[in-house]
GROMACS .gro file of C-alpha atoms in nm:
model
  230
    1MET     CA    1  -8.398   6.769  -1.310
    2PRO     CA    2  -8.560   6.702  -1.647
    3ASN     CA    3  -8.461   6.897  -1.957
    4ILE     CA    4  -8.760   7.120  -2.034
    5LYS     CA    5  -8.778   7.358  -2.326
    6VAL     CA    6  -9.047   7.616  -2.397
    7ILE     CA    7  -9.151   7.717  -2.749
    8ILE     CA    8  -9.326   8.054  -2.784
    9PRO     CA    9  -9.452   8.160  -3.129
   10ALA     CA   10  -9.454   8.539  -3.138
   11TYR     CA   11  -9.578   8.797  -3.384
   12ASN     CA   12  -9.552   9.163  -3.279
   13GLU     CA   13  -9.537   9.087  -2.907
   14ALA     CA   14  -9.269   9.341  -2.812
   15ASP     CA   15  -9.488   9.482  -2.532
   16SER     CA   16  -9.546   9.147  -2.367
   17ILE     CA   17  -9.276   8.895  -2.454
   18ALA     CA   18  -9.027   9.001  -2.183
   19LEU     CA   19  -9.299   8.972  -1.918
   20VAL     CA   20  -9.370   8.618  -2.031
   21ILE     CA   21  -9.003   8.513  -2.041
   22ASN     CA   22  -8.921   8.667  -1.703
   23GLU     CA   23  -9.202   8.478  -1.527
   24ILE     CA   24  -9.119   8.134  -1.668
   25PRO     CA   25  -8.999   7.913  -1.377
   26SER     CA   26  -8.630   7.832  -1.344
   27ILE     CA   27  -8.689   7.459  -1.398
   28VAL     CA   28  -8.696   7.539  -1.772
   29ASN     CA   29  -8.364   7.485  -1.948
   30GLU     CA   30  -8.430   7.703  -2.250
   31VAL     CA   31  -8.698   7.944  -2.374
   32ILE     CA   32  -8.724   7.950  -2.753
   33VAL     CA   33  -8.909   8.246  -2.901
   34VAL     CA   34  -8.992   8.203  -3.267
   35ASN     CA   35  -9.024   8.548  -3.420
   36ASN     CA   36  -9.295   8.497  -3.682
   37ASN     CA   37  -9.195   8.783  -3.912
   38SER     CA   38  -9.269   9.056  -3.657
   39THR     CA   39  -9.251   9.419  -3.764
   40ASP     CA   40  -9.177   9.547  -3.413
   41LYS     CA   41  -8.890   9.476  -3.171
   42THR     CA   42  -9.017   9.134  -3.056
   43ALA     CA   43  -8.691   8.960  -3.144
   44GLU     CA   44  -8.468   9.219  -2.977
   45VAL     CA   45  -8.677   9.230  -2.659
   46ALA     CA   46  -8.693   8.850  -2.636
   47GLN     CA   47  -8.319   8.814  -2.683
   48ASN     CA   48  -8.248   9.077  -2.418
   49ALA     CA   49  -8.476   8.885  -2.181
   50GLY     CA   50  -8.260   8.575  -2.224
   51ALA     CA   51  -8.448   8.372  -2.482
   52THR     CA   52  -8.311   8.191  -2.782
   53VAL     CA   53  -8.467   8.374  -3.079
   54LEU     CA   54  -8.539   8.210  -3.413
   55LEU     CA   55  -8.686   8.369  -3.724
   56GLU     CA   56  -8.974   8.211  -3.915
   57SER     CA   57  -9.074   8.432  -4.207
   58GLN     CA   58  -9.366   8.212  -4.314
   59MET     CA   59  -9.668   8.349  -4.130
   60GLY     CA   60  -9.857   8.095  -3.922
   61TYR     CA   61  -9.872   7.957  -3.569
   62GLY     CA   62  -9.788   7.607  -3.688
   63TYR     CA   63  -9.496   7.731  -3.897
   64ALA     CA   64  -9.351   7.893  -3.585
   65CYS     CA   65  -9.399   7.583  -3.370
   66LEU     CA   66  -9.239   7.362  -3.636
   67LYS     CA   67  -8.944   7.602  -3.655
   68GLY     CA   68  -8.888   7.560  -3.284
   69MET     CA   69  -8.908   7.182  -3.316
   70ASP     CA   70  -8.661   7.184  -3.603
   71TYR     CA   71  -8.413   7.379  -3.391
   72ILE     CA   72  -8.450   7.132  -3.104
   73SER     CA   73  -8.401   6.835  -3.337
   74LYS     CA   74  -8.049   6.959  -3.414
   75LEU     CA   75  -7.939   6.989  -3.051
   76SER     CA   76  -7.700   6.727  -2.917
   77GLU     CA   77  -7.899   6.695  -2.594
   78LYS     CA   78  -8.271   6.649  -2.648
   79PRO     CA   79  -8.531   6.758  -2.393
   80GLU     CA   80  -8.769   6.529  -2.208
   81ILE     CA   81  -9.056   6.779  -2.218
   82ILE     CA   82  -9.169   7.051  -2.457
   83VAL     CA   83  -9.401   7.326  -2.336
   84PHE     CA   84  -9.592   7.548  -2.578
   85MET     CA   85  -9.733   7.882  -2.469
   86ASP     CA   86  -9.831   8.216  -2.618
   87GLY     CA   87  -9.627   8.534  -2.606
   88ASP     CA   88  -9.913   8.775  -2.538
   89TYR     CA   89  -9.908   8.741  -2.155
   90SER     CA   90 -10.260   8.598  -2.139
   91ASP     CA   91 -10.126   8.284  -1.970
   92TYR     CA   92  -9.967   8.281  -1.626
   93PRO     CA   93  -9.614   8.152  -1.695
   94GLU     CA   94  -9.560   8.047  -1.334
   95GLU     CA   95  -9.833   7.786  -1.383
   96LEU     CA   96  -9.590   7.592  -1.600
   97ILE     CA   97  -9.506   7.403  -1.280
   98GLN     CA   98  -9.863   7.267  -1.267
   99ILE     CA   99  -9.866   7.199  -1.641
  100VAL     CA  100  -9.560   6.969  -1.632
  101ALA     CA  101  -9.641   6.808  -1.295
  102PRO     CA  102  -9.858   6.524  -1.434
  103ILE     CA  103  -9.574   6.428  -1.672
  104LEU     CA  104  -9.309   6.434  -1.400
  105GLU     CA  105  -9.514   6.280  -1.120
  106ASP     CA  106  -9.758   6.047  -1.297
  107ASN     CA  107  -9.581   5.973  -1.626
  108ILE     CA  108  -9.866   6.131  -1.829
  109ASP     CA  109  -9.777   6.187  -2.195
  110PHE     CA  110  -9.965   6.509  -2.271
  111VAL     CA  111 -10.112   6.793  -2.065
  112VAL     CA  112 -10.342   7.074  -2.180
  113GLY     CA  113 -10.396   7.386  -1.972
  114SER     CA  114 -10.773   7.428  -1.962
  115ARG     CA  115 -10.891   7.788  -1.939
  116VAL     CA  116 -11.184   7.719  -1.707
  117LYS     CA  117 -11.441   7.994  -1.680
  118ARG     CA  118 -11.408   8.045  -1.305
  119LEU     CA  119 -11.037   8.129  -1.348
  120GLN     CA  120 -11.075   8.360  -1.647
  121GLU     CA  121 -11.044   8.735  -1.621
  122LYS     CA  122 -11.361   8.893  -1.754
  123GLY     CA  123 -11.326   8.971  -2.124
  124SER     CA  124 -11.013   8.760  -2.167
  125MET     CA  125 -11.187   8.533  -2.416
  126THR     CA  126 -11.427   8.645  -2.687
  127PRO     CA  127 -11.771   8.486  -2.736
  128GLN     CA  128 -11.645   8.326  -3.057
  129GLN     CA  129 -11.354   8.169  -2.868
  130HIS     CA  130 -11.590   8.024  -2.608
  131PHE     CA  131 -11.821   7.888  -2.877
  132GLY     CA  132 -11.535   7.751  -3.088
  133ASN     CA  133 -11.384   7.569  -2.792
  134TRP     CA  134 -11.720   7.426  -2.693
  135LEU     CA  135 -11.801   7.308  -3.046
  136ALA     CA  136 -11.459   7.155  -3.111
  137THR     CA  137 -11.441   6.970  -2.780
  138PHE     CA  138 -11.806   6.860  -2.811
  139LEU     CA  139 -11.734   6.708  -3.152
  140MET     CA  140 -11.420   6.538  -3.023
  141ARG     CA  141 -11.620   6.396  -2.735
  142ILE     CA  142 -11.896   6.245  -2.950
  143MET     CA  143 -11.664   6.129  -3.232
  144PHE     CA  144 -11.364   6.006  -3.036
  145GLY     CA  145 -11.475   5.980  -2.673
  146ALA     CA  146 -11.235   6.259  -2.579
  147LYS     CA  147 -11.240   6.430  -2.241
  148PHE     CA  148 -11.093   6.760  -2.357
  149THR     CA  149 -11.275   7.081  -2.261
  150ASP     CA  150 -11.039   7.332  -2.424
  151LEU     CA  151 -10.796   7.386  -2.712
  152GLY     CA  152 -10.575   7.598  -2.488
  153PRO     CA  153 -10.231   7.689  -2.625
  154PHE     CA  154 -10.057   7.641  -2.288
  155ARG     CA  155  -9.961   7.273  -2.300
  156ALA     CA  156  -9.681   7.026  -2.232
  157ILE     CA  157  -9.589   6.699  -2.398
  158LYS     CA  158  -9.310   6.445  -2.378
  159TYR     CA  159  -9.066   6.525  -2.657
  160LYS     CA  160  -9.056   6.171  -2.796
  161LYS     CA  161  -9.436   6.156  -2.804
  162LEU     CA  162  -9.446   6.490  -2.983
  163LEU     CA  163  -9.217   6.355  -3.254
  164ASP     CA  164  -9.443   6.051  -3.293
  165LEU     CA  165  -9.738   6.281  -3.371
  166LYS     CA  166  -9.564   6.401  -3.690
  167MET     CA  167  -9.724   6.744  -3.666
  168GLN     CA  168  -9.812   6.907  -3.997
  169ASP     CA  169 -10.049   7.202  -3.958
  170LYS     CA  170  -9.888   7.532  -4.047
  171THR     CA  171 -10.149   7.777  -3.922
  172TYR     CA  172 -10.459   7.777  -3.700
  173GLY     CA  173 -10.511   7.402  -3.667
  174TRP     CA  174 -10.196   7.324  -3.468
  175THR     CA  175 -10.357   7.278  -3.127
  176VAL     CA  176 -10.650   7.064  -3.242
  177GLU     CA  177 -10.422   6.854  -3.463
  178MET     CA  178 -10.208   6.774  -3.161
  179GLN     CA  179 -10.509   6.674  -2.954
  180LEU     CA  180 -10.663   6.461  -3.228
  181LYS     CA  181 -10.336   6.279  -3.296
  182ALA     CA  182 -10.286   6.225  -2.923
  183LEU     CA  183 -10.627   6.056  -2.916
  184LYS     CA  184 -10.552   5.845  -3.223
  185GLN     CA  185 -10.219   5.731  -3.082
  186LYS     CA  186 -10.378   5.665  -2.742
  187LEU     CA  187 -10.146   5.893  -2.549
  188THR     CA  188 -10.229   5.936  -2.185
  189TYR     CA  189 -10.351   6.290  -2.124
  190VAL     CA  190 -10.503   6.518  -1.864
  191GLU     CA  191 -10.620   6.877  -1.844
  192VAL     CA  192 -10.498   7.112  -1.575
  193PRO     CA  193 -10.715   7.416  -1.490
  194VAL     CA  194 -10.524   7.738  -1.558
  195LYS     CA  195 -10.592   8.106  -1.511
  196TYR     CA  196 -10.632   8.330  -1.812
  197LYS     CA  197 -10.617   8.709  -1.842
  198LYS     CA  198 -10.665   8.973  -2.109
  199ARG     CA  199 -10.382   8.959  -2.355
  200ILE     CA  200 -10.155   9.254  -2.430
  201GLY     CA  201 -10.228   9.378  -2.782
  202VAL     CA  202 -10.481   9.253  -3.036
  203SER     CA  203 -10.523   8.884  -3.114
  204LYS     CA  204 -10.425   8.783  -3.466
  205VAL     CA  205 -10.696   8.515  -3.464
  206SER     CA  206 -10.995   8.606  -3.246
  207GLY     CA  207 -10.928   8.978  -3.287
  208THR     CA  208 -11.024   8.975  -3.655
  209ILE     CA  209 -11.320   8.835  -3.848
  210LYS     CA  210 -11.087   8.677  -4.103
  211GLY     CA  211 -10.878   8.510  -3.834
  212THR     CA  212 -11.184   8.379  -3.653
  213ILE     CA  213 -11.332   8.228  -3.971
  214PHE     CA  214 -11.005   8.074  -4.087
  215ALA     CA  215 -10.937   7.925  -3.744
  216GLY     CA  216 -11.288   7.780  -3.726
  217VAL     CA  217 -11.262   7.623  -4.069
  218LYS     CA  218 -10.918   7.476  -3.992
  219ILE     CA  219 -11.027   7.331  -3.658
  220LEU     CA  220 -11.344   7.173  -3.795
  221GLY     CA  221 -11.150   7.047  -4.097
  222TRP     CA  222 -10.908   6.853  -3.878
  223ILE     CA  223 -11.188   6.706  -3.667
  224PHE     CA  224 -11.389   6.582  -3.966
  225LYS     CA  225 -11.074   6.458  -4.139
  226TYR     CA  226 -10.989   6.242  -3.841
  227SER     CA  227 -11.346   6.122  -3.797
  228PHE     CA  228 -11.310   5.936  -4.129
  229LYS     CA  229 -10.948   5.830  -4.084
  230LYS     CA  230 -10.882   5.476  -3.972
   0.00000   0.00000   0.00000
């Protein structure tokens, strides 16, 4: 069996994080929850559910993901696959099997879980999320010939390929940075349709005007940056 590790950035997800951890398939070797300066019992709940819990006091999705990667870099046995997912229970953790299947069966480098409309629970994504995904993937298609349809956070990548991407973004641009760098480095990739439900709690990005604007600016910034980068 391959060594698979899951990284879950989490900020105030005490009501949902145990549900997520408990439904992650047993093929996963380790679940790493990065407590992104939560003010509730996220860390305690995650640890009680069996996860490795790290603390990242710098606020930001990318900061949390990088913290998880730093932890993995210091392990004596490195994983073959890294899976990223959210801690709000909007994803279906059991679908991790489908997310990693193209890597295990077809030697694909990178897989994105695409939140297709027909599989979404009504109200699970805001209008601004739908528009932002459409705009970002449309721009990637016309600028880079990409076939992405979503910037979904539920994704898997070969660990060595992830290291080659030299990820940098500390906040809202993490997912689009990964996809753009995968395109630039000509990684093989596919999307896998995944279900999506209403999250538990309020989104820190789409749930606020400030978060929505900052995320939009970051995402478009990465796309235009890479459109001029040789």
